[in-house]
CSV table of C-alpha atoms in Angstrom, one decimal:
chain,number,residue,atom,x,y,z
A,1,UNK,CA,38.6,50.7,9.0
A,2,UNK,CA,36.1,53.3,8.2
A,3,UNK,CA,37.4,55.8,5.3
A,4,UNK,CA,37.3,59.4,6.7
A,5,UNK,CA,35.5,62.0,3.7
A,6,UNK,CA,37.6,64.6,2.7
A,7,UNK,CA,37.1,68.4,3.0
A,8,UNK,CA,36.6,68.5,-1.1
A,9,UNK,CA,34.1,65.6,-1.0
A,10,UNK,CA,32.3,66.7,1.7
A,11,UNK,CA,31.7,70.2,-0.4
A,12,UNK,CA,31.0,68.2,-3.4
A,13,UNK,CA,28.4,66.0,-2.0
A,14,UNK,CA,26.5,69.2,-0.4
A,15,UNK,CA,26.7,70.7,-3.8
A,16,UNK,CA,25.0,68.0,-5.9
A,17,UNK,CA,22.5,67.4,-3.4
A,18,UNK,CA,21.5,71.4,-3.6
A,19,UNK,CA,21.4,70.6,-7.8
A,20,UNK,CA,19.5,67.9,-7.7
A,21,UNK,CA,21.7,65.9,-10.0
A,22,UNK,CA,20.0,62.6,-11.0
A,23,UNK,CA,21.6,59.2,-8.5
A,24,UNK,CA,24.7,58.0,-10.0
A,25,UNK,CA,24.3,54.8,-13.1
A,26,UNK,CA,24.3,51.4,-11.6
A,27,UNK,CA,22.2,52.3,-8.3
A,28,UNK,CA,19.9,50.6,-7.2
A,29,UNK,CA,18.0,50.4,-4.0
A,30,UNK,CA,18.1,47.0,-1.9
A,31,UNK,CA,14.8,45.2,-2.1
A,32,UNK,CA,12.9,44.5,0.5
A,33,UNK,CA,12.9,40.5,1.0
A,34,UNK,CA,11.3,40.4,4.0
A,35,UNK,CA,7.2,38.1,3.7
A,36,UNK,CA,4.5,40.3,5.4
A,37,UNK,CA,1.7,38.6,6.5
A,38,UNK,CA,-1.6,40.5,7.3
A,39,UNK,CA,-2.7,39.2,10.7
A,40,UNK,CA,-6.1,40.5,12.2
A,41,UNK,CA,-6.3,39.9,16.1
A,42,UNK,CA,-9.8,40.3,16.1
A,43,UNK,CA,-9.8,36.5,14.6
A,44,UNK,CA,-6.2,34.6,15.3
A,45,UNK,CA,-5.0,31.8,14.0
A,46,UNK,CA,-4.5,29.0,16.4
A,47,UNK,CA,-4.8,26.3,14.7
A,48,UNK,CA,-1.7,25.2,12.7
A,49,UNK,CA,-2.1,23.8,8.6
A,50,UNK,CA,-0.7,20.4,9.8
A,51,UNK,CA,-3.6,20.7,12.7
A,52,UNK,CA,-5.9,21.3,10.8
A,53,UNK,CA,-4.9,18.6,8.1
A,54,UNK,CA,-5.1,16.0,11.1
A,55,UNK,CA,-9.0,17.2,11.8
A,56,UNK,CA,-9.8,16.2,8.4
A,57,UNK,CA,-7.9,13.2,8.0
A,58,UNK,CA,-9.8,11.8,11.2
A,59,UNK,CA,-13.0,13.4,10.2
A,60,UNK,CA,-13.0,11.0,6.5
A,61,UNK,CA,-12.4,8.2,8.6
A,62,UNK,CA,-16.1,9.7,10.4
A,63,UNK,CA,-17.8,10.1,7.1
A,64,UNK,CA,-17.1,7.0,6.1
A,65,UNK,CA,-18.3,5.1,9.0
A,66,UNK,CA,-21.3,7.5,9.3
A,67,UNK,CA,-22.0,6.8,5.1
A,68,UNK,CA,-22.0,2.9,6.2
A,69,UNK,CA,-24.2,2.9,9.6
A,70,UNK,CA,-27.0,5.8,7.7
A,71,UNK,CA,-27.6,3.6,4.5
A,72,UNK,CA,-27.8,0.6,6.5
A,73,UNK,CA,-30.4,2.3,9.0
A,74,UNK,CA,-32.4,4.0,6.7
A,75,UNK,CA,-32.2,2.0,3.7
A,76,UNK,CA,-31.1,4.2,0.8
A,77,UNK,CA,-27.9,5.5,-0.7
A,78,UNK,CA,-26.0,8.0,1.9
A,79,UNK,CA,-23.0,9.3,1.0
A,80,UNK,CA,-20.7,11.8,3.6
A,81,UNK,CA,-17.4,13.0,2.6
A,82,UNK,CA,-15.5,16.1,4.3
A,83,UNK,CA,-15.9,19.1,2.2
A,84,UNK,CA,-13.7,21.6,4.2
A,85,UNK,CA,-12.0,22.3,7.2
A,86,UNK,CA,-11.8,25.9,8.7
A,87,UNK,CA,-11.0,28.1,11.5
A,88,UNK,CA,-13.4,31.0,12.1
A,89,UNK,CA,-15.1,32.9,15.1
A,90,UNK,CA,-18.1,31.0,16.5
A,91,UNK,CA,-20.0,34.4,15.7
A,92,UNK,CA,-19.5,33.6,12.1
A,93,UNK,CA,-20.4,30.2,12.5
A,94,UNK,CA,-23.7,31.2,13.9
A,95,UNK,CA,-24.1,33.6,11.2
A,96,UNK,CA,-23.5,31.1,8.8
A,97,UNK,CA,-26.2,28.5,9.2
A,98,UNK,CA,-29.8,28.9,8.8
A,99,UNK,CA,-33.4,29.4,11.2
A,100,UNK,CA,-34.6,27.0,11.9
A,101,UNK,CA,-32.0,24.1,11.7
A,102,UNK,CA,-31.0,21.2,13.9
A,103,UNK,CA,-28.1,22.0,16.3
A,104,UNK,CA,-27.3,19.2,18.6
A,105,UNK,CA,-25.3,20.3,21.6
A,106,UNK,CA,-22.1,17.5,22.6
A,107,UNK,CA,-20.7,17.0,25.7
A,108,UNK,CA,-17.2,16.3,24.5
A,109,UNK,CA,-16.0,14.2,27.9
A,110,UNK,CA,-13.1,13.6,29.0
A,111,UNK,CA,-12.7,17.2,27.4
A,112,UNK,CA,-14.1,20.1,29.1
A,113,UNK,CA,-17.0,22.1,27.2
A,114,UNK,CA,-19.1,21.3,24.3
A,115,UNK,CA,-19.3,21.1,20.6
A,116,UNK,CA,-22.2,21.3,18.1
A,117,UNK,CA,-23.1,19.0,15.3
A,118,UNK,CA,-25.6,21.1,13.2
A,119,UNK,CA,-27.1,18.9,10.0
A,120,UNK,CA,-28.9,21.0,7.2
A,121,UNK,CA,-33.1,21.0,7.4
A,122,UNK,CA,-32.7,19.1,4.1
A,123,UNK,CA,-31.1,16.5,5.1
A,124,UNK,CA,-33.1,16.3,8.7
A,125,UNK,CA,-36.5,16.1,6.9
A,126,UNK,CA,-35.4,13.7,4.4
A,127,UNK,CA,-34.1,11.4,7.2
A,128,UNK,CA,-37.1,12.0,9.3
A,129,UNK,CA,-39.6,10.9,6.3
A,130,UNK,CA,-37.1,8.1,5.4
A,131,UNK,CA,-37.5,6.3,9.0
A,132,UNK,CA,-41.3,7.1,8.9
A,133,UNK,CA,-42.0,5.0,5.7
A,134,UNK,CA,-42.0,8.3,2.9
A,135,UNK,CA,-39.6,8.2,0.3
A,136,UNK,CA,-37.1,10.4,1.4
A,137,UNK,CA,-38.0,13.2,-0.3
A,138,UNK,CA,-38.4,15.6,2.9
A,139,UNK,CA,-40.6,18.4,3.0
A,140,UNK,CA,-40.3,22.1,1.2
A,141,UNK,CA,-41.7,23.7,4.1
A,142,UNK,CA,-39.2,24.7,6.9
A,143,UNK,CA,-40.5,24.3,10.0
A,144,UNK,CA,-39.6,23.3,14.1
A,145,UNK,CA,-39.3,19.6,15.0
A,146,UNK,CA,-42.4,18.1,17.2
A,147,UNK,CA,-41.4,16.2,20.0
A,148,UNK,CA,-42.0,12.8,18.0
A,149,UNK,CA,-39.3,14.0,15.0
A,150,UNK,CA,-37.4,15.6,18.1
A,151,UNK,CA,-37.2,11.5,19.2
A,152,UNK,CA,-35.9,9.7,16.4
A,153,UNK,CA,-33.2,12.3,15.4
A,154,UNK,CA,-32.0,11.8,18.8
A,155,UNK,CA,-31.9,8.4,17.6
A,156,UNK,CA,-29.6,9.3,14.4
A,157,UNK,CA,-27.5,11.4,16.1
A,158,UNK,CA,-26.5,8.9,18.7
A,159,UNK,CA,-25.5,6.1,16.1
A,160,UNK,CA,-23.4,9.3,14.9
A,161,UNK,CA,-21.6,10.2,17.9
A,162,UNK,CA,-21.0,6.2,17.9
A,163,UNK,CA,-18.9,7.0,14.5
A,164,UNK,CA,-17.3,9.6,15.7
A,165,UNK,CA,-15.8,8.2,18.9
A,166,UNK,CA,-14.5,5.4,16.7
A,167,UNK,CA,-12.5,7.9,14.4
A,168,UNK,CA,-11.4,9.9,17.5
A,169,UNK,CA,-9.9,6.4,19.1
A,170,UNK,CA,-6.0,7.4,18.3
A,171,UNK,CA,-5.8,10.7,19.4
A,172,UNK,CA,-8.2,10.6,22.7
A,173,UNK,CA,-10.4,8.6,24.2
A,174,UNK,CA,-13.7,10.3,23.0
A,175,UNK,CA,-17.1,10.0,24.9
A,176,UNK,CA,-19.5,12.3,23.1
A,177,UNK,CA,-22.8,12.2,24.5
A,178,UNK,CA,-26.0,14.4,23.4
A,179,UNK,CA,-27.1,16.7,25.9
A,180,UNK,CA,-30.2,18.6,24.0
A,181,UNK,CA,-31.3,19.5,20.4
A,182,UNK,CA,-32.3,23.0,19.6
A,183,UNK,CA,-33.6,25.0,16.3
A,184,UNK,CA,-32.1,28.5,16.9
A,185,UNK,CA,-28.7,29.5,16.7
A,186,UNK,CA,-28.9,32.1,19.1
A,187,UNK,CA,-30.0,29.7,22.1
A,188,UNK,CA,-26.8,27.7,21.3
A,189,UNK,CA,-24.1,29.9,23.1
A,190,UNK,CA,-21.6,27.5,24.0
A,191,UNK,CA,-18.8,29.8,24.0
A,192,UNK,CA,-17.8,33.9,23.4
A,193,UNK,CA,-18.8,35.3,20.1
A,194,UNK,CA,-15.6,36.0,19.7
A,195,UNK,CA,-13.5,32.4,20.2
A,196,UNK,CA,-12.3,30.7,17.8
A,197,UNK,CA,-13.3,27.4,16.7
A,198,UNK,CA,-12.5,24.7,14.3
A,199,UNK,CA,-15.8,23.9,11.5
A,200,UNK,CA,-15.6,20.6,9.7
A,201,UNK,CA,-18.1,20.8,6.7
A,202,UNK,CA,-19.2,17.3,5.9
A,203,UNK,CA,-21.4,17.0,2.3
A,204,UNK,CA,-24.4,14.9,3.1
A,205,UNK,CA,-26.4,12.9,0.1
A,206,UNK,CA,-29.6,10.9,1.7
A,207,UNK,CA,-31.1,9.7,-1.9
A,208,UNK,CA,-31.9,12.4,-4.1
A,209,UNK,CA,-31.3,15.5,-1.2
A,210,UNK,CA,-28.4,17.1,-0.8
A,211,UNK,CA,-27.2,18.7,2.2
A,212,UNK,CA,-24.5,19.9,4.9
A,213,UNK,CA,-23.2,18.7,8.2
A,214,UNK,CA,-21.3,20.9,10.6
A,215,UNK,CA,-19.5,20.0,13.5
A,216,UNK,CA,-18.4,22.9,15.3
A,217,UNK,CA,-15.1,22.6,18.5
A,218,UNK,CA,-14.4,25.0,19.6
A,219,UNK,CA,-10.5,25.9,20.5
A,220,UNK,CA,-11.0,25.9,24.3
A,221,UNK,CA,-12.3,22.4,24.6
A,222,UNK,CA,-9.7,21.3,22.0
A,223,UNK,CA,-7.0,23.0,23.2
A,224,UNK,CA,-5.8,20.2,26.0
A,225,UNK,CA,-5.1,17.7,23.0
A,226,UNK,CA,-3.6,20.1,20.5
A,227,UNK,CA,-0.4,19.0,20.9
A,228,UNK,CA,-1.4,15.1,19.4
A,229,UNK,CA,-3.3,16.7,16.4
A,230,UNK,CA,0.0,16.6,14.5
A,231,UNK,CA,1.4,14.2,11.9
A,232,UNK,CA,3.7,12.2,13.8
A,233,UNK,CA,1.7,11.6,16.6
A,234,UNK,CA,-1.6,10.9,14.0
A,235,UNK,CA,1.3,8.0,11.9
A,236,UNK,CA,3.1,6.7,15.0
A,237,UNK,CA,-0.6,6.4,16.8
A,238,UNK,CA,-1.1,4.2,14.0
A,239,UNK,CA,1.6,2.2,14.0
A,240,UNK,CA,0.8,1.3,17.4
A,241,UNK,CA,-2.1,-0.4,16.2
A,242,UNK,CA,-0.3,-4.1,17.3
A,243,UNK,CA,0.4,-3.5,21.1
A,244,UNK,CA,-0.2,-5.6,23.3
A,245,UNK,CA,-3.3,-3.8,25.3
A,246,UNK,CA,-5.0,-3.6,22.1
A,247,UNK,CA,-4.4,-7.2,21.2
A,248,UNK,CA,-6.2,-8.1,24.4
A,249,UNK,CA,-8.6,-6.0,23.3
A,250,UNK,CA,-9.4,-7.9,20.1
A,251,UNK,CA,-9.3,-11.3,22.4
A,252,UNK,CA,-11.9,-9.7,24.8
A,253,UNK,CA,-14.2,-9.0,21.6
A,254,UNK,CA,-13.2,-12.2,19.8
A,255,UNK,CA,-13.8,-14.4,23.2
A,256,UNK,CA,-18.0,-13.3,22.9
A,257,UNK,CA,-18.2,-14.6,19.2
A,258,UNK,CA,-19.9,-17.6,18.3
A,259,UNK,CA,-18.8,-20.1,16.2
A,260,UNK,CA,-20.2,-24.0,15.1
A,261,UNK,CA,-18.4,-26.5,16.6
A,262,UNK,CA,-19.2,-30.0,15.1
A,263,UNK,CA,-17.7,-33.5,15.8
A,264,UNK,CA,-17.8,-35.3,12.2
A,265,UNK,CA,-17.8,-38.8,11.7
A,266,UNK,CA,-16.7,-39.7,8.3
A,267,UNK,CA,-17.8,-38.0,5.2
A,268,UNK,CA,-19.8,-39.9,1.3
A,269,UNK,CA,-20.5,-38.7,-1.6
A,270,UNK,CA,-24.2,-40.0,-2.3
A,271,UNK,CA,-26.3,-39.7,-5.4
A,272,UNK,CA,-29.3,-37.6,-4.5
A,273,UNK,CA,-31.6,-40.5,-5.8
A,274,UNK,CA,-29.9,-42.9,-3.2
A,275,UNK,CA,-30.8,-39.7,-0.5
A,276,UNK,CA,-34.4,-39.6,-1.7
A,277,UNK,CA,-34.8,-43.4,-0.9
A,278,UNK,CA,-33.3,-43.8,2.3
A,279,UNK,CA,-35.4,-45.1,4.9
A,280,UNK,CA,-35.2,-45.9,8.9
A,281,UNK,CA,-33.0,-48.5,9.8
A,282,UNK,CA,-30.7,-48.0,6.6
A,283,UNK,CA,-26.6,-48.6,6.7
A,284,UNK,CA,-24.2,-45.8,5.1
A,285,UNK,CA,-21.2,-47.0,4.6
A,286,UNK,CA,-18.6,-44.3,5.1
A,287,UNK,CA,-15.2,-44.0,3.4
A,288,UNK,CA,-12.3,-44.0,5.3
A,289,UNK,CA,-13.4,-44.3,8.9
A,290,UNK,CA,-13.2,-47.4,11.0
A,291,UNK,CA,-15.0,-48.5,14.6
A,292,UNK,CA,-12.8,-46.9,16.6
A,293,UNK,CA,-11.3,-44.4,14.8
A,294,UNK,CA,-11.0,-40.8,16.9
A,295,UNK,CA,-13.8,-38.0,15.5
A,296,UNK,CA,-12.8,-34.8,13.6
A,297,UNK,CA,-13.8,-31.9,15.8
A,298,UNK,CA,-14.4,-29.0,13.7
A,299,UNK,CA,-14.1,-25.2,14.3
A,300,UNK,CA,-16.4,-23.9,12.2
A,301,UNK,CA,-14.9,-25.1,8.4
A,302,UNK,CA,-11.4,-25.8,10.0
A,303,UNK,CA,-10.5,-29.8,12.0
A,304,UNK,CA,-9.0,-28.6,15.4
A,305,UNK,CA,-9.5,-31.8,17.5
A,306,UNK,CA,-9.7,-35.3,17.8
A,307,UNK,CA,-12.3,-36.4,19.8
A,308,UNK,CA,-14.0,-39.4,21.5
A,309,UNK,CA,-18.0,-40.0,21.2
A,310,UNK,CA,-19.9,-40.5,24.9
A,311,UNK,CA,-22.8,-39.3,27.1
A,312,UNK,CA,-23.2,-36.4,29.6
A,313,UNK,CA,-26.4,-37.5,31.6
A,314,UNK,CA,-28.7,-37.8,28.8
A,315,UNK,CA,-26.9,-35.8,26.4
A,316,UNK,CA,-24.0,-36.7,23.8
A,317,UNK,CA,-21.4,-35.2,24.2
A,318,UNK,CA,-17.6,-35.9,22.7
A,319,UNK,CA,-13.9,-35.8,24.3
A,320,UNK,CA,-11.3,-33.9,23.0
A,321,UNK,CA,-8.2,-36.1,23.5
A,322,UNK,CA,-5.3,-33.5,21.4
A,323,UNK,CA,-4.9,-30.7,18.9
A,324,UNK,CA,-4.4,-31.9,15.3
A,325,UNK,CA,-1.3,-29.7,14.8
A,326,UNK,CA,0.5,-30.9,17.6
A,327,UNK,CA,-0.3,-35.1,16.4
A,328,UNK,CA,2.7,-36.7,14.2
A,329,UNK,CA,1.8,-39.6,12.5
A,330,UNK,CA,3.0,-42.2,14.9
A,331,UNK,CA,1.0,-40.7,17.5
A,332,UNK,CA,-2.4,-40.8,15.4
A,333,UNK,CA,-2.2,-44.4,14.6
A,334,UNK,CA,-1.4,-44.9,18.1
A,335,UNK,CA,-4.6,-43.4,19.0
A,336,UNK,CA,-6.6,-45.1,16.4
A,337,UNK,CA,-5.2,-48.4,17.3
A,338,UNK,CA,-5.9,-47.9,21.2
A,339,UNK,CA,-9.4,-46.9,19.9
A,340,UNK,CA,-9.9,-50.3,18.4
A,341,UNK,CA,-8.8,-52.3,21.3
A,342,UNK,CA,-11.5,-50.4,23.4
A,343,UNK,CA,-13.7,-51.8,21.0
């Protein structure tokens, strides 16, 4: 209930206020707890930390597999790690990089709109004088590609987008293709000034010159997977790494390897000096093996089959007659004896 003020502390109260007496001992005003957070709409933040931790975590995964495919294609050291990932207008991206530079524009299908993957003149000219036989060392003088060094970064670029698809494989889907390469920023108005988009800064080593890598998305052609760029979905992707459409994936790949298959005989150790004097017509005694006695077939270093020695037309050829893991040994003498009374 609330306590009603006397007349007598009413006039009291009005009289220390006219005063000016000093605030009673032991006062003290309630602090203000509350976080305030600046927040400039010219430039919101829509991406979240955990979003943009995902974007980097997939984008090492890129580097690495872009360091591996560059030093194997140009022969020399490369090394690409992620140095940062930021959110900014695409204004200050544009800003931000140098005239003239090489901007390739990416069509980011299935997603709608494009992105940019913009690679310091360092480490362009250095590339370009690597494939063409130089040292690597690149030129001091900044200038616009010719149509011929216009060609073979297309080239490089390609094998990156390659990478890149691979690390995008458990969030989307990811068909980047190249659509053109230009050398000025301001031709390469893919979206507003004013949207925001997400900059991965890649450090790029080719031998001896250091440079940058940017690859610029911005928010609107993101925006349709934003919900997946999260940790759970990034780990439980992952763990989905054994289902059964990506088994039959591997099989698919697997089924177009090839591999040595070779029937063997019988094995014998020989002395080299009893190799060197061999001649036509010669008997080598083998150890273990008798006429009749069902072949090894062997799958590359690994016996698979027993088989049977005969012709197709004019060519040998073998039958398998049963897999090794499924004979007992009743079964394999069976077979060996069978194989002598053919005989």
């Amino acid at each position: 209930m609330t306590e009603v003020l006397s007349q007598d502390e009413i006039d009291q109260l009005l009289t220390a206020i006219n005063a000016g007496e000093p605030e009673p001992e032991g006062f003290k005003p309630a602090a203000d707890t509350r976080k305030i957070k600046i927040y400039d709409f010219k430039r919101p933040d829509k991406f979240s930390k955990e979003q943009i931790r995902t974007v980097s975590i997939m984008h090492e995964t890129f580097a690495r597999l872009t360091t591996t495919s560059l030093s194997a294609q140009l022969r020399s050291m490369v090394h690409v790690h992620v140095a940062s990932v930021d959110q900014l207008t695409y204004e200050e991206f544009i800003r931000s990089i140098p005239t003239p530079t090489t901007l390739a524009i990416i069509n980011m299908d299935p997603l709608k709109g494009n992105a940019i993957l913009e690679i310091d003149p360092a480490v362009t000219f250095s590339i370009i004088d690597r494939l063409f036989g130089g040292t690597g060392e690149g030129t001091k003088s900044q200038h616009e590609l010719t149509d011929i060094e216009t060609s073979v970064m297309e080239g490089i670029i390609v094998r990156i987008l390659g990478n890149m698809r691979e690390a995008w494989t458990t969030v989307i889907d990811l068909r980047p293709r190249l659509g053109q390469i230009d050398t000025n920023p301001q031709f390469a108005q893919i979206v507003p000034p004013t949207e925001m988009v997400v900059l991965v800064t890649l450090e790029t080593k080719v031998g001896d010159v250091e440079g940058m890598m940017n690859f610029c998305i911005p928010y609107l052609t993101i925006e349709p997977i934003i919900g997946k760029l999260s940790a759970q979905f990034w780990y439980s992707s992952v763990r989905r790494g054994a289902t059964t459409e990506n088994l039959n994936v591997l099989k698919d790949k697997l089924a177009t390897v090839d591999v040595n298959v070779v029937a063997e005989i019988g094995k014998i150790n020989v002395p080299v000096r009893d190799v060197l004097s061999l001649n036509v017509g010669d008997v080598v005694r083998l150890y273990n093996t008798r006429i009749g006695d069902p072949y090894s077939l062997n799958i590359g270093s690994k016996k698979k089959f027993l088989c049977r020695p005969g012709v197709i037309g004019k060519k040998m050829a073998v039958q398998v007659i049963k897999k090794i893991a499924e004979l007992d040994q009743d079964e394999f003498e069976e077979l060996t004896t069978e194989g002598e009374e053919s005989l």
